[in-house]
mmCIF file of C-alpha atoms in Angstrom:
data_model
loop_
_atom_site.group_PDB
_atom_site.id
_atom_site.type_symbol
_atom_site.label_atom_id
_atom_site.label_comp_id
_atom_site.label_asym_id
_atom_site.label_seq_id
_atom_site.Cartn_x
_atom_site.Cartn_y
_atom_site.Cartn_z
ATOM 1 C CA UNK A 1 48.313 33.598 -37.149
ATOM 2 C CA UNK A 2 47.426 35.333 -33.711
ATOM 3 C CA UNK A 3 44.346 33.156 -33.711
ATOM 4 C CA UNK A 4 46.485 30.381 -33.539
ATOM 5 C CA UNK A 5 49.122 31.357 -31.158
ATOM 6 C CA UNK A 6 47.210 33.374 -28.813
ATOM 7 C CA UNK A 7 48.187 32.550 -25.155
ATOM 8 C CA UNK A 8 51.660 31.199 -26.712
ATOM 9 C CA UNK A 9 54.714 32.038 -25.849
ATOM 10 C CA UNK A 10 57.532 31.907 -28.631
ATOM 11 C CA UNK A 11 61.427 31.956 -28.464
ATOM 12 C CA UNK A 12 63.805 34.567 -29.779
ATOM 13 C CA UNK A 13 67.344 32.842 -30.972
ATOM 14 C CA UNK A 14 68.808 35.003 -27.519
ATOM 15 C CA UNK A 15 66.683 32.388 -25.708
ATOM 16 C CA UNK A 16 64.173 35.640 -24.693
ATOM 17 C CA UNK A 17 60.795 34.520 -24.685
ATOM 18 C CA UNK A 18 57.791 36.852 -25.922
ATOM 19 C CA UNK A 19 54.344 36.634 -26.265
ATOM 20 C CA UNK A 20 52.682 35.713 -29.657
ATOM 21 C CA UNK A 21 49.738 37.895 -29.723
ATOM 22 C CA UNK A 22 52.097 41.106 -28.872
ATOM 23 C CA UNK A 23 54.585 40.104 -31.336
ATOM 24 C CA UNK A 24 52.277 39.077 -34.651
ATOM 25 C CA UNK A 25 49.839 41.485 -34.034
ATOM 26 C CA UNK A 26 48.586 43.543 -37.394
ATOM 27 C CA UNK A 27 51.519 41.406 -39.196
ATOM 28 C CA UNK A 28 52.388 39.319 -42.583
ATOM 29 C CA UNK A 29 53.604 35.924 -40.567
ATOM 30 C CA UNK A 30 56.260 33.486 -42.465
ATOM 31 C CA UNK A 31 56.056 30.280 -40.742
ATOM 32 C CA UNK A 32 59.518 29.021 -41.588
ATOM 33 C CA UNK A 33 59.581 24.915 -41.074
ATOM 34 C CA UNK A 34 63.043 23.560 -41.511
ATOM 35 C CA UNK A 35 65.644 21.789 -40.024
ATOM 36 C CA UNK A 36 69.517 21.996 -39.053
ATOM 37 C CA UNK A 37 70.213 19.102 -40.703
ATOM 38 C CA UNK A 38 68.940 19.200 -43.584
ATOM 39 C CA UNK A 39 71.189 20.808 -46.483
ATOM 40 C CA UNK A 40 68.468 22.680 -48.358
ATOM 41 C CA UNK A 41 67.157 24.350 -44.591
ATOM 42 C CA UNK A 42 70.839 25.302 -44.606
ATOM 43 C CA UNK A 43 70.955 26.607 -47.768
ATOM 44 C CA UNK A 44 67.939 29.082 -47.237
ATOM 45 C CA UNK A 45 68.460 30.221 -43.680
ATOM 46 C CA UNK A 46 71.035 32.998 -44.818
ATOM 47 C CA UNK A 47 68.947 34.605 -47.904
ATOM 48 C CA UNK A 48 65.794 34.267 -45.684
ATOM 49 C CA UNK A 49 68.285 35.763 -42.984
ATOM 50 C CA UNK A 50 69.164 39.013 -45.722
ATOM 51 C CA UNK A 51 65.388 39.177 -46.856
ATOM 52 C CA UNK A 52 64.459 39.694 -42.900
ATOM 53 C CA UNK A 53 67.168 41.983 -42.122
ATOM 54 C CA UNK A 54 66.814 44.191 -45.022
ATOM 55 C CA UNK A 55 62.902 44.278 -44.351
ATOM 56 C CA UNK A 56 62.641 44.132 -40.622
ATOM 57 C CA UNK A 57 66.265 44.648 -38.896
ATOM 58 C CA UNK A 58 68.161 46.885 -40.621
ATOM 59 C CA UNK A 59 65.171 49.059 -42.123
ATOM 60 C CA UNK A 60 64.300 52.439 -40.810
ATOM 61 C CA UNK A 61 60.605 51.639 -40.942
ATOM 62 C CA UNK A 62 60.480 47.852 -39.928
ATOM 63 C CA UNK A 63 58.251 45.843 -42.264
ATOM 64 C CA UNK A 64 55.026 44.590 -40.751
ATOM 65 C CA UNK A 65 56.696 41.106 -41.135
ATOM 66 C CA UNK A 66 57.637 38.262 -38.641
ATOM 67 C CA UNK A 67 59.343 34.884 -39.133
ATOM 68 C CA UNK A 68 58.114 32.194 -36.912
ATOM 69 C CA UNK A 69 60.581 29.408 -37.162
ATOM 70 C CA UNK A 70 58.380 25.667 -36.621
ATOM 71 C CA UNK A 71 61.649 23.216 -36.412
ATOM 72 C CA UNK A 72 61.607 19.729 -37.582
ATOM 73 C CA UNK A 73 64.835 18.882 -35.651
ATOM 74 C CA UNK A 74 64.955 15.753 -33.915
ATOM 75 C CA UNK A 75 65.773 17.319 -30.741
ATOM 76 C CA UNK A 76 65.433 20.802 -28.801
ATOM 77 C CA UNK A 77 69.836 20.787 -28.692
ATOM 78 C CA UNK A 78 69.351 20.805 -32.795
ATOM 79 C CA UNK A 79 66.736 23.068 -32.935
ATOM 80 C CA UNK A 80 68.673 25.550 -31.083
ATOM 81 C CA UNK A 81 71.624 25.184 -32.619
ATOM 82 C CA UNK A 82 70.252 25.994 -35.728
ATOM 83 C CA UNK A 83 69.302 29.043 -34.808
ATOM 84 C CA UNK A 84 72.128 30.484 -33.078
ATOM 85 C CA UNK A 85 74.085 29.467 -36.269
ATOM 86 C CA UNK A 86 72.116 30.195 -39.547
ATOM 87 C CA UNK A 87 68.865 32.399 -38.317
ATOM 88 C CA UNK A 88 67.917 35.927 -37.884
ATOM 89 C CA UNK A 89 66.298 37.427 -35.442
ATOM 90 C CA UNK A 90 63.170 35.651 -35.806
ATOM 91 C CA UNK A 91 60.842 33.953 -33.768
ATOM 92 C CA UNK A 92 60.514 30.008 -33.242
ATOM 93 C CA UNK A 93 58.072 27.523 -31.487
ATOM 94 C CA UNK A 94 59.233 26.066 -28.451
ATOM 95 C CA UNK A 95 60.683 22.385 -29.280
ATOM 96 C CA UNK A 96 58.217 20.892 -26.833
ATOM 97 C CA UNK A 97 54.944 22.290 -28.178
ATOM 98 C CA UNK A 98 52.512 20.387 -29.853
ATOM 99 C CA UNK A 99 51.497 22.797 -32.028
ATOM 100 C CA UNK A 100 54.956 22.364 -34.046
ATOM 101 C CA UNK A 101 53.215 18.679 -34.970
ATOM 102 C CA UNK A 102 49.766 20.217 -35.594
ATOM 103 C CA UNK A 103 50.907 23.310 -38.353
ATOM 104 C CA UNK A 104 52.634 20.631 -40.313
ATOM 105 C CA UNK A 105 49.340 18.677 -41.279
ATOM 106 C CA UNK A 106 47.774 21.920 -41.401
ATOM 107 C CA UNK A 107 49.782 23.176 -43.861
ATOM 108 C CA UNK A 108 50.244 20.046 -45.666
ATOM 109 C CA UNK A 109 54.275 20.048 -45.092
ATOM 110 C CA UNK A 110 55.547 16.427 -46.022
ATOM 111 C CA UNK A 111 59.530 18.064 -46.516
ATOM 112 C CA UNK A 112 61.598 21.013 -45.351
ATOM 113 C CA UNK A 113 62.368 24.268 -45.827
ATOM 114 C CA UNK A 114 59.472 25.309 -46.577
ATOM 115 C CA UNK A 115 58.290 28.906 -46.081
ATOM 116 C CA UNK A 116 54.014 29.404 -45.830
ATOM 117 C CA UNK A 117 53.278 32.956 -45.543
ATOM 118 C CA UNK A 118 50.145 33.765 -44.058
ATOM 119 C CA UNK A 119 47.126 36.162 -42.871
ATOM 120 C CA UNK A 120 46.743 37.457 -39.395
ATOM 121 C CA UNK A 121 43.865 34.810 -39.226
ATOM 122 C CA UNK A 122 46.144 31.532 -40.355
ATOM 123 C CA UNK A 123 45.247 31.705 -43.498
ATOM 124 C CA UNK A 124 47.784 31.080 -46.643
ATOM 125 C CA UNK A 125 48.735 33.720 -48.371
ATOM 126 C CA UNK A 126 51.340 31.757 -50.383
ATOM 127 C CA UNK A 127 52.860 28.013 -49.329
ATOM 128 C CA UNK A 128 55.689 29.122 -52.252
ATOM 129 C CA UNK A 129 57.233 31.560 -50.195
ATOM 130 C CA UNK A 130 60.937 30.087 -50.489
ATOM 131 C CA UNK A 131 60.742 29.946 -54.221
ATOM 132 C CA UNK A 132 59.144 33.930 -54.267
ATOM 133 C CA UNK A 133 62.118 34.895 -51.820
ATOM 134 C CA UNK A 134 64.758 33.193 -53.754
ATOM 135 C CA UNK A 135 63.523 34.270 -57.830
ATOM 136 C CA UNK A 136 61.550 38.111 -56.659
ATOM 137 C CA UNK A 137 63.768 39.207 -53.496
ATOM 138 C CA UNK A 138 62.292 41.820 -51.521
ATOM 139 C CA UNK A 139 59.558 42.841 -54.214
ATOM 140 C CA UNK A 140 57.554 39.497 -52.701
ATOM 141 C CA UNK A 141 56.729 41.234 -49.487
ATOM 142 C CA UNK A 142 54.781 44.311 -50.945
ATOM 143 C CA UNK A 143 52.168 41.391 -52.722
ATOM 144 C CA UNK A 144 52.136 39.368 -49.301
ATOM 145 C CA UNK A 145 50.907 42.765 -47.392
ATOM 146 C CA UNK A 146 48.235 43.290 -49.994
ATOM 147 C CA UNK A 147 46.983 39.933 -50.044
ATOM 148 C CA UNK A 148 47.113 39.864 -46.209
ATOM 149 C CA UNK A 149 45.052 42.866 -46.321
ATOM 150 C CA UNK A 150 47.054 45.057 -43.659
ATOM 151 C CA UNK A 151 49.111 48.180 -43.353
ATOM 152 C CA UNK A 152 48.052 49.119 -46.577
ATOM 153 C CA UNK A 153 50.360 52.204 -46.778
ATOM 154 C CA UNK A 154 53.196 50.303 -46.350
ATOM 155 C CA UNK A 155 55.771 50.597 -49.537
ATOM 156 C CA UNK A 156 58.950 48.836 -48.880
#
């Protein structure tokens, strides 16, 4: 996913901005696409909220994890509001970016949430990653690190 986003800049739900290479580097990326008004997005945002936390925020090692939030709001005002309500401490695409339009028909996403997981490089590791996170919890993450082939000493 740093191939993609290289020279990007993405926006933490403080309104910070950060750069994407620094911030996915050597990391499993969830490319969260969902939207504040849509019930089921509102449904997931809180267990996808705990799954973060207890991997990433709250742990003593931090996972090698990052949620990039790709909004399919129908305006920036939503988009934000969203995440200063329901989401963690993840990352997001700016509203205005045209890349938001171009990872939806690259990752074939026709309704929302959905959560793709992928490689370092972009590609999919898993385009079920809401249904793994909702029926396996945490014990998900250890198969997306494998599979992404990174950190392998990693046990969460």
């Amino acid at each position: 996913m740093v191939d993609v986003l290289c020279g990007r800049r993405l926006l933490t739900r403080d309104g910070a901005w950060v750069e994407a290479e620094a911030a996915l580097q050597n990391k499993v990326v969830a490319l969260y696409f969902a939207a504040g008004r849509c019930a089921s997005s509102r449904d997931f945002a809180p267990l996808l909220c705990r799954f973060y936390a207890e991997l990433v925020a709250e742990a003593r090692t931090p996972a090698p994890l990052e949620v990039v939030f790709v909004s399919a709001d129908g305006s920036e005002q939503e988009m934000l509001d969203f995440m200063r309500e329901l989401h963690g401490a993840w990352l997001a695409l700016p509203f205005d970016d045209p890349l938001r339009h171009e990872l939806r028909t690259r990752y074939h996403i026709s309704v929302t949430p959905r959560l793709v997981v992928v490689k370092p490089s972009g590609e999919v590791i898993t385009d079920k990653g809401r249904k793994q996170v909702r029926e396996r919890g945490l014990a998900c993450f250890q198969n997306w690190v494998e599979a992404a082939n990174i950190f392998q000493n990693f046990s969460g």
